[in-house]
Coordinates of C-alpha atoms in Angstrom, one line a residue:
X1290 CA -2.7 -36.0 -4.7
X1291 CA -2.2 -35.1 -7.9
X1292 CA -4.4 -32.4 -9.9
X1293 CA -5.1 -35.4 -12.5
X1294 CA -6.8 -37.7 -9.9
X1295 CA -9.7 -34.2 -9.0
X1296 CA -12.9 -34.5 -11.0
X1297 CA -11.7 -31.7 -12.7
X1298 CA -13.5 -30.6 -16.6
X1299 CA -10.5 -31.6 -19.6
X1300 CA -10.5 -27.5 -20.2
X1301 CA -9.2 -26.9 -16.5
X1302 CA -6.9 -29.8 -16.8
X1303 CA -5.3 -28.7 -20.1
X1304 CA -4.8 -24.9 -18.6
X1305 CA -3.3 -26.5 -15.1
X1306 CA -1.4 -29.2 -17.6
X1307 CA 0.2 -26.1 -19.3
X1308 CA 0.6 -24.0 -16.4
X1309 CA 3.5 -26.5 -14.8
X1310 CA 1.2 -28.1 -11.7
X1311 CA 1.4 -31.8 -11.6
X1312 CA 0.9 -31.8 -7.8
X1313 CA -1.5 -30.2 -4.8
X1314 CA 0.4 -28.1 -1.9
X1315 CA -1.5 -29.0 1.2
X1316 CA -3.7 -26.2 1.5
X1317 CA -5.3 -27.3 -2.2
X1318 CA -5.5 -30.8 -1.2
X1319 CA -7.6 -30.1 1.8
X1320 CA -10.1 -27.2 -0.1
X1321 CA -9.9 -28.2 -3.6
X1322 CA -12.3 -31.6 -2.8
X1323 CA -14.5 -28.9 -0.6
X1324 CA -14.7 -27.0 -2.5
X1325 CA -15.5 -29.0 -6.0
X1326 CA -18.7 -31.1 -4.0
X1327 CA -19.9 -27.9 -3.9
X1328 CA -19.3 -26.2 -0.1
X1329 CA -18.4 -23.0 1.1
X1330 CA -14.5 -23.6 2.4
X1331 CA -12.8 -20.9 4.9
X1332 CA -8.8 -21.1 4.1
X1333 CA -5.8 -20.9 6.3
X1334 CA -2.6 -21.3 4.8
X1335 CA 0.8 -19.0 4.9
X1336 CA 1.5 -16.9 1.8
X1337 CA 2.7 -18.9 -1.5
X1338 CA 0.7 -21.7 -0.6
X1339 CA -0.5 -21.5 -4.0
X1340 CA -4.2 -20.4 -2.3
X1341 CA -5.4 -18.4 -5.7
X1342 CA -5.1 -21.4 -8.1
X1343 CA -7.3 -23.4 -4.9
X1344 CA -9.8 -20.8 -5.6
X1345 CA -9.3 -20.7 -9.5
X1346 CA -9.4 -24.0 -10.2
X1347 CA -12.9 -23.9 -7.9
X1348 CA -13.9 -21.4 -9.7
X1349 CA -13.9 -23.0 -12.7
X1350 CA -15.2 -25.8 -12.5
X1351 CA -18.3 -24.5 -11.2
X1352 CA -18.7 -21.6 -13.9
X1353 CA -18.4 -24.7 -16.3
X1354 CA -20.8 -27.1 -14.9
X1355 CA -23.8 -24.6 -15.0
X1356 CA -25.4 -22.7 -18.0
X1357 CA -25.4 -19.5 -17.0
X1358 CA -29.3 -18.1 -16.5
X1359 CA -28.6 -14.5 -16.4
X1360 CA -28.1 -11.4 -18.4
X1361 CA -24.9 -11.9 -20.0
X1362 CA -24.1 -8.2 -19.1
X1363 CA -24.0 -9.2 -15.6
X1364 CA -20.7 -11.5 -14.0
X1365 CA -21.4 -14.8 -12.5
X1366 CA -18.4 -14.8 -10.3
X1367 CA -16.0 -12.1 -8.6
X1368 CA -13.2 -11.9 -6.4
X1369 CA -12.8 -9.4 -4.2
X1370 CA -9.2 -8.3 -3.4
X1371 CA -7.2 -5.4 -1.0
X1372 CA -4.9 -4.4 -2.9
X1373 CA -4.5 -3.7 -6.7
X1374 CA -1.0 -5.1 -7.0
X1375 CA -3.1 -8.5 -5.4
X1376 CA -5.8 -7.7 -8.5
X1377 CA -3.4 -8.0 -11.6
X1378 CA -1.3 -11.3 -9.9
X1379 CA -5.0 -13.1 -10.0
X1380 CA -6.1 -12.3 -12.9
X1381 CA -2.8 -12.9 -14.8
X1382 CA -2.8 -16.4 -13.0
X1383 CA -6.6 -16.3 -14.0
X1384 CA -6.0 -15.9 -17.2
X1385 CA -3.9 -18.4 -17.1
X1386 CA -5.2 -21.1 -15.8
X1387 CA -8.5 -20.0 -17.5
X1388 CA -7.2 -20.1 -21.0
X1389 CA -9.0 -22.8 -23.0
X1390 CA -12.6 -21.6 -20.8
X1391 CA -13.4 -18.8 -23.1
X1392 CA -14.5 -17.2 -19.7
X1393 CA -14.2 -13.1 -19.7
X1394 CA -12.6 -11.9 -17.2
X1395 CA -11.8 -8.6 -16.0
X1396 CA -9.7 -6.6 -13.2
X1397 CA -11.5 -3.6 -11.5
X1398 CA -8.6 -1.1 -10.0
X1399 CA -8.5 2.0 -8.8
X1400 CA -5.7 4.6 -10.4
X1401 CA -5.6 3.7 -14.0
X1402 CA -8.0 3.5 -16.9
X1403 CA -11.4 4.7 -15.4
X1404 CA -13.3 4.4 -18.6
X1405 CA -11.9 1.7 -20.7
X1406 CA -12.7 -0.3 -17.7
X1407 CA -16.0 1.0 -17.0
X1408 CA -16.7 0.1 -21.1
X1409 CA -16.0 -3.5 -19.9
X1410 CA -17.9 -4.0 -17.6
X1411 CA -20.8 -2.6 -18.8
X1412 CA -20.0 -4.9 -22.0
X1413 CA -20.2 -8.1 -20.2
X1414 CA -17.7 -9.6 -18.1
X1415 CA -17.8 -13.2 -16.4
X1416 CA -15.5 -13.0 -14.1
X1417 CA -14.7 -10.3 -12.4
X1418 CA -12.0 -9.7 -9.9
X1419 CA -11.4 -5.9 -7.9
X1420 CA -10.1 -3.7 -5.2
X1421 CA -13.7 -2.7 -2.7
X1422 CA -12.9 1.4 -4.0
X1423 CA -14.4 1.3 -7.6
X1424 CA -16.0 -1.9 -7.3
X1425 CA -18.9 0.8 -5.0
X1426 CA -18.0 2.7 -7.4
X1427 CA -19.4 1.2 -10.8
X1428 CA -22.3 -0.3 -8.3
X1429 CA -24.0 3.2 -7.5
X1430 CA -23.4 4.3 -11.3
X1431 CA -25.3 1.0 -11.9
X1432 CA -22.6 -0.3 -15.0
X1433 CA -23.6 -3.4 -13.6
X1434 CA -25.3 -5.9 -11.2
X1435 CA -24.7 -8.3 -8.4
X1436 CA -27.8 -10.6 -8.7
X1437 CA -26.5 -13.0 -10.9
X1438 CA -23.1 -13.6 -9.2
X1439 CA -22.8 -17.5 -8.4
X1440 CA -19.6 -17.8 -6.8
X1441 CA -18.1 -15.3 -4.4
X1442 CA -14.4 -15.7 -3.2
X1443 CA -12.8 -12.8 -0.7
X1444 CA -8.8 -13.4 -0.9
X1445 CA -6.4 -11.8 1.9
X1446 CA -10.1 -11.3 4.5
X1447 CA -7.4 -10.4 7.3
X1448 CA -6.1 -7.5 5.4
X1449 CA -9.3 -5.9 4.7
X1450 CA -9.5 -5.4 8.4
X1451 CA -6.4 -4.3 8.3
X1452 CA -6.3 -1.6 5.3
X1453 CA -9.7 -0.4 6.9
X1454 CA -11.9 -2.1 3.9
X1455 CA -14.6 -3.7 6.2
X1456 CA -17.3 -1.1 5.1
X1457 CA -17.1 -1.6 1.9
X1458 CA -16.2 -5.4 2.1
X1459 CA -20.0 -5.3 3.4
X1460 CA -21.6 -3.2 1.4
X1461 CA -20.6 -5.0 -1.8
X1462 CA -21.6 -8.7 -0.3
X1463 CA -25.1 -7.2 0.4
X1464 CA -25.6 -6.3 -2.8
X1465 CA -25.3 -10.5 -3.8
X1466 CA -27.6 -13.1 -4.2
X1467 CA -28.4 -14.5 -0.5
X1468 CA -25.8 -16.9 0.9
X1469 CA -27.0 -20.2 0.0
X1470 CA -27.8 -19.2 -3.2
X1471 CA -23.6 -18.9 -4.3
X1472 CA -20.6 -20.8 -3.9
X1473 CA -18.3 -18.7 -1.6
X1474 CA -15.0 -19.4 -0.5
X1475 CA -12.6 -16.9 2.1
X1476 CA -8.9 -17.5 1.7
X1477 CA -6.6 -15.4 4.5
X1478 CA -3.4 -16.0 6.1
X1479 CA -5.0 -15.6 9.6
X1480 CA -8.2 -16.6 10.8
X1481 CA -8.7 -14.6 13.6
X1482 CA -12.4 -14.0 15.5
X1483 CA -13.4 -11.4 12.7
X1484 CA -13.2 -12.9 10.0
X1485 CA -14.6 -15.8 11.4
X1486 CA -17.6 -13.5 12.3
X1487 CA -17.4 -12.0 8.4
X1488 CA -17.8 -15.9 7.0
X1489 CA -20.2 -16.7 9.4
X1490 CA -22.5 -14.0 8.4
X1491 CA -22.3 -14.0 4.5
X1492 CA -21.4 -17.9 4.0
X1493 CA -22.9 -21.0 4.3
X1494 CA -21.6 -22.6 6.8
X1495 CA -18.1 -22.6 5.7
X1496 CA -16.3 -25.6 6.0
X1497 CA -12.8 -24.3 8.0
X1498 CA -9.4 -25.5 6.4
X1499 CA -6.3 -24.8 8.1
X1500 CA -2.7 -25.1 6.9
X1501 CA -0.5 -23.9 9.3
X1502 CA 2.9 -25.8 10.4
X1503 CA 4.9 -25.1 13.0
X1504 CA 7.4 -22.9 11.6
X1505 CA 5.4 -19.9 10.5
X1506 CA 8.3 -18.7 7.8
X1507 CA 8.9 -20.5 4.8
X1508 CA 11.2 -23.4 4.9
X1509 CA 13.8 -22.9 2.3
X1510 CA 14.5 -19.3 3.0
X1511 CA 17.5 -18.6 5.3
X1512 CA 17.4 -16.0 8.1
X1513 CA 19.3 -13.6 9.4
X1514 CA 19.5 -10.8 12.5
X1515 CA 22.3 -8.2 12.5
X1516 CA 22.2 -5.8 14.8
X1517 CA 23.2 -2.1 14.1
X1518 CA 22.9 1.0 15.0
X1519 CA 20.9 3.6 12.9
X1520 CA 23.6 5.7 11.1
X1521 CA 25.5 2.1 10.8
X1522 CA 22.6 0.6 8.9
X1523 CA 23.8 2.1 5.6
X1524 CA 26.6 1.7 5.4
X1525 CA 26.3 -2.5 6.4
X1526 CA 24.0 -2.5 4.0
X1527 CA 26.1 -0.9 1.1
X1528 CA 28.6 -3.6 2.4
X1529 CA 25.7 -6.9 2.4
X1530 CA 24.8 -5.2 -1.2
X1531 CA 28.5 -5.6 -2.8
X1532 CA 29.5 -9.2 -0.6
X1533 CA 26.1 -10.8 -1.8
X1534 CA 26.1 -10.1 -5.4
X1535 CA 22.2 -9.9 -5.1
X1536 CA 20.7 -10.7 -8.1
X1537 CA 16.7 -9.6 -7.6
X1538 CA 16.9 -8.0 -4.0
X1539 CA 13.5 -6.2 -2.4
X1540 CA 14.1 -3.9 0.1
X1541 CA 11.7 -3.2 2.7
X1542 CA 10.6 0.5 4.6
X1543 CA 8.3 1.6 6.9
X1544 CA 7.9 4.6 5.6
X1545 CA 7.6 6.2 1.6
X1546 CA 10.1 9.2 3.1
X1547 CA 12.6 6.7 4.0
X1548 CA 12.5 4.2 0.8
X1549 CA 13.1 8.5 -0.9
X1550 CA 15.9 8.3 1.2
X1551 CA 17.3 5.0 1.2
X1552 CA 16.5 4.8 -3.4
X1553 CA 18.4 8.1 -3.8
X1554 CA 21.5 7.0 -1.4
X1555 CA 21.7 4.0 -3.8
X1556 CA 21.1 4.8 -6.8
X1557 CA 23.8 7.7 -5.7
X1558 CA 26.6 4.4 -5.7
X1559 CA 25.2 3.1 -8.4
X1560 CA 23.1 0.9 -7.1
X1561 CA 19.9 1.1 -9.4
X1562 CA 16.8 0.6 -7.7
X1563 CA 13.2 2.1 -7.3
X1564 CA 10.3 2.7 -5.0
X1565 CA 6.8 1.1 -4.7
X1566 CA 4.4 2.7 -2.1
X1567 CA 0.9 3.0 -1.9
X1568 CA 1.5 6.9 -3.3
X1569 CA 3.4 6.2 -6.7
X1570 CA 1.0 6.0 -9.9
X1571 CA -0.8 3.2 -10.6
X1572 CA 0.8 2.9 -13.9
X1573 CA 4.6 3.7 -12.5
X1574 CA 3.7 0.8 -10.2
X1575 CA 3.1 -1.9 -13.0
X1576 CA 5.9 -0.8 -14.6
X1577 CA 8.4 -1.2 -11.9
X1578 CA 6.6 -4.6 -11.1
X1579 CA 7.7 -5.3 -14.5
X1580 CA 10.9 -4.1 -15.2
X1581 CA 11.2 -6.1 -11.8
X1582 CA 10.7 -9.3 -12.6
X1583 CA 12.1 -9.4 -15.9
X1584 CA 15.4 -8.4 -14.4
X1585 CA 15.8 -4.7 -15.7
X1586 CA 15.6 -3.7 -12.4
X1587 CA 17.9 -5.6 -9.8
X1588 CA 16.7 -3.9 -6.6
X1589 CA 13.3 -2.8 -5.7
X1590 CA 13.0 -0.9 -2.3
X1591 CA 8.9 -1.3 -1.3
X1592 CA 6.1 -0.5 1.7
X1593 CA 4.4 -3.4 2.9
X1594 CA 1.9 -2.5 0.0
X1595 CA 4.2 -4.9 -2.1
X1596 CA 4.6 -7.5 1.1
X1597 CA 1.7 -9.7 0.3
X1598 CA -0.2 -11.1 -3.4
X1599 CA 3.0 -10.4 -5.1
X1600 CA 4.5 -13.9 -6.8
X1601 CA 7.9 -12.8 -8.5
X1602 CA 10.0 -15.4 -9.3
X1603 CA 14.1 -15.3 -8.4
X1604 CA 13.8 -13.0 -5.6
X1605 CA 17.2 -14.5 -4.1
X1606 CA 17.0 -12.0 -0.7
X1607 CA 14.3 -10.1 0.7
X1608 CA 16.2 -7.5 3.6
X1609 CA 14.6 -5.7 6.0
X1610 CA 16.2 -2.5 6.0
X1611 CA 13.2 -1.7 9.2
X1612 CA 11.9 -4.4 10.9
X1613 CA 8.1 -4.5 10.7
X1614 CA 6.0 -3.1 13.4
X1615 CA 3.6 -5.6 12.5
X1616 CA 4.7 -9.0 13.2
X1617 CA 2.4 -10.5 11.0
X1618 CA 4.0 -8.3 8.0
X1619 CA 7.4 -10.3 9.1
X1620 CA 6.2 -13.6 7.7
X1621 CA 5.1 -11.8 4.4
X1622 CA 7.5 -10.1 3.8
X1623 CA 10.7 -13.0 3.9
X1624 CA 7.7 -14.8 1.4
X1625 CA 8.2 -13.4 -1.3
X1626 CA 11.5 -15.3 -1.4
X1627 CA 11.5 -19.1 -1.6
X1628 CA 8.3 -19.4 -3.2
X1629 CA 7.3 -22.3 -4.9
X1630 CA 10.1 -24.6 -3.9
X1631 CA 13.3 -21.8 -4.5
X1632 CA 16.1 -20.5 -2.0
X1633 CA 16.5 -17.5 -1.1
X1634 CA 18.0 -15.7 2.3
X1635 CA 16.4 -12.8 4.3
X1636 CA 18.2 -10.5 6.3
X1637 CA 17.4 -8.1 9.0
X1638 CA 18.5 -5.0 10.5
X1639 CA 17.5 -4.2 13.9
X1640 CA 18.9 -0.8 15.6
X1641 CA 17.9 0.9 18.5
X1642 CA 13.7 1.3 16.9
X1643 CA 13.3 -1.4 15.6
X1644 CA 15.4 -3.7 18.6
X1645 CA 11.5 -3.2 20.6
X1646 CA 9.8 -5.3 17.7
X1647 CA 12.1 -8.3 17.4
X1648 CA 10.5 -9.7 20.3
X1649 CA 6.9 -10.0 19.2
X1650 CA 8.2 -11.2 15.6
X1651 CA 10.0 -14.0 17.1
X1652 CA 7.0 -14.7 19.5
X1653 CA 4.4 -14.9 16.6
X1654 CA 7.1 -17.5 14.0
X1655 CA 7.7 -19.2 17.2
X1656 CA 11.7 -18.9 16.4
X1657 CA 14.9 -17.1 17.1
X1658 CA 16.4 -15.7 14.4
X1659 CA 20.1 -16.1 13.8
X1660 CA 21.9 -13.2 15.0
X1661 CA 25.3 -12.6 12.4
X1662 CA 27.3 -10.0 14.1
X1663 CA 28.6 -7.6 11.4
X1664 CA 32.8 -8.0 10.8
X1665 CA 34.1 -4.0 10.3
X1666 CA 34.9 -5.1 7.1
X1667 CA 31.7 -5.1 5.8
X1668 CA 30.8 -1.9 6.5
X1669 CA 31.1 0.8 3.3
X1670 CA 32.1 4.2 4.4
X1671 CA 33.4 5.8 1.7
X1672 CA 30.0 5.9 0.2
X1673 CA 28.5 9.2 -1.7
X1674 CA 26.0 11.5 -0.3
X1675 CA 22.9 12.1 -2.3
X1676 CA 22.1 15.5 -3.4
X1677 CA 18.9 16.7 -0.8
X1678 CA 15.8 16.8 -2.1
X1679 CA 14.7 20.2 -2.9
X1680 CA 11.8 22.0 -0.9
X1681 CA 8.7 22.5 -2.5
X1682 CA 9.0 26.4 -3.4
X1683 CA 6.0 27.9 -1.4
X1684 CA 2.6 29.5 -3.2
X1685 CA 2.4 33.1 -4.4
X1686 CA -0.7 34.7 -3.5
X1687 CA -2.5 35.3 -6.4
X1688 CA -1.5 37.9 -9.9
X1689 CA -1.2 41.4 -8.7
X1690 CA -1.8 40.2 -5.2
X1691 CA -0.3 41.6 -2.3
X1692 CA 3.6 40.1 -1.6
X1693 CA 3.8 38.8 -5.2
X1694 CA 7.4 39.1 -6.5
X1695 CA 8.0 40.8 -9.8
X1696 CA 9.4 38.9 -13.1
X1697 CA 12.5 39.7 -14.0
X1698 CA 12.2 42.5 -16.7
X1699 CA 8.9 43.3 -14.9
X1700 CA 9.0 46.8 -13.2
X1701 CA 7.3 45.8 -10.0
X1702 CA 3.7 47.7 -10.2
X1703 CA 2.2 50.7 -8.6
X1704 CA -0.4 51.0 -5.8
X1705 CA -2.2 53.3 -8.1
X1706 CA -1.3 56.6 -6.3
X1707 CA 0.1 59.4 -8.6
X1708 CA 3.3 61.4 -7.5
X1709 CA 2.0 65.4 -6.9
X1710 CA 3.9 67.6 -10.1
X1711 CA 6.5 69.6 -9.3
X1712 CA 4.6 72.6 -7.7
X1713 CA 1.6 70.9 -7.7
X1714 CA -0.3 70.5 -4.0
X1715 CA -1.2 67.0 -2.5
X1716 CA -5.1 65.7 -3.0
X1717 CA -7.4 67.0 0.5
X1718 CA -6.9 62.6 1.3
X1719 CA -3.0 62.6 1.2
X1720 CA -3.0 66.1 3.1
X1721 CA -5.3 64.0 6.3
X1722 CA -2.9 61.4 5.7
X1723 CA 0.4 64.1 6.3
X1724 CA 2.2 64.1 9.6
X1725 CA 0.8 67.3 11.5
X1726 CA 4.1 69.6 12.1
X1727 CA 6.4 69.3 14.1
X1728 CA 6.3 71.9 17.4
X1729 CA 9.3 73.5 18.7
X1730 CA 9.6 70.8 21.5
X1731 CA 10.5 67.9 18.7
X1732 CA 6.3 66.9 19.1
X1733 CA 3.8 66.6 16.6
X1734 CA 0.9 69.2 17.3
X1735 CA -2.3 67.6 18.2
X1736 CA -5.3 69.8 17.1
X1737 CA -8.7 68.8 18.9
X1738 CA -9.9 66.5 16.2
X1739 CA -6.2 64.3 16.4
X1740 CA -7.1 64.5 20.1
X1741 CA -10.1 62.9 20.4
X1742 CA -8.7 59.9 18.0
X1743 CA -6.4 59.4 19.8
X1744 CA -6.5 56.4 22.1
X1745 CA -7.5 55.8 25.3
X1746 CA -4.6 54.9 27.6
X1747 CA -5.4 52.4 30.8
X1748 CA -4.0 53.6 33.9
X1749 CA -3.1 50.9 35.6
X1750 CA -4.9 50.2 39.1
X1751 CA -3.1 50.5 42.2
X1752 CA -2.4 48.0 44.4
X1753 CA -4.6 49.5 48.1
X1754 CA -2.0 50.0 50.2
X1755 CA -1.5 47.6 53.0
X1756 CA -2.9 49.0 56.9
X1757 CA -0.5 50.6 58.9
X1758 CA 0.6 49.1 61.8
X1759 CA -1.0 50.4 64.9
X1760 CA 1.4 52.2 67.3

């Protein structure tokens, strides 16, 4: 099916044409006719299949077909997403597809521009795209109201459960108009029992649409697995980077600590790279993503915060330096390459720990990952070792407190006691604190008062002697 065959407004068709879309993907072909007719849709499809464009086209069509009935300050449509990166990506696609619709689109997410986003939301926006946390923050401040929302979209609903957002999600959904007074769309990579319970609770008899191919992973991704020991992982990674000539590569690890360690070692061996994780400041994360997209940064090391929702053209290789503990994350990770019909390669390194996750991953994707054995010449053993990161200095007590070290060139502070001048007798308190004079036997003499203050020692109790045997 082509987009030109769908009953879309000219303003939406114009945005689709400028984007370059002509043919519908399977999920778009199944969900768009239902959504355009006004029905609620719960769609399931793998990553990178055009779910975002599907709900944006349906949402813009609905808003254009109805006149605004409420106040201009409150949003007409709400799109909920689990991560900041996904919110930014959806907003970018919305600005492109809805370029000619005249709708005001505002992204709301944590980490940046608190007052700027607050003022923009208060001024009014037709479409609001956000993460649950900050949306609830502004909602409790009564910056905006959700009572006039005409369309709701929940993206990556299964991820909402995984990240613990379900309580926040339910709080927001209860602030919306009744489910029969708005159109609801839910899209996710998996429609498990928890997600469908949410759909039946807050949606109006949703039509379930599933596009699940026999092969869970993208068809154009070439998958390779290397069994390697933990000590040989980095030498093999260097060999692969030099051999493959990877122009734009994403390296996935399981922990932030491993990501920073890998970044230091790659930089020491002249491989420019940056780390993106949940702890990185939002401004830095966006700057890293922009540098990676425009080719300034060839290698990006990431935790699973970047495994979903990011559409980056031209990612040639994805490397699982650590195999994911969740089998679904494997599909999302390698889905960062071979997007929009392109080809890509996914390389996984299975060490002693990662081998335990391999069976579950292969069961989930319903195929064996092709295994290759690394030759000796692929390992780089003469690499430069990175300098260890400095440990944070321990915090000293407050100035003037006990244990504080004097600064350089500064005399240590006195305890406040004055030394008696030569020939001067010490004060009475110091005399009382002074030790008693020694006796001839070398032991300190005890007066009556000192003996009374002396701690009493308990004598150990003697065990009763056993009864003597009778003779």
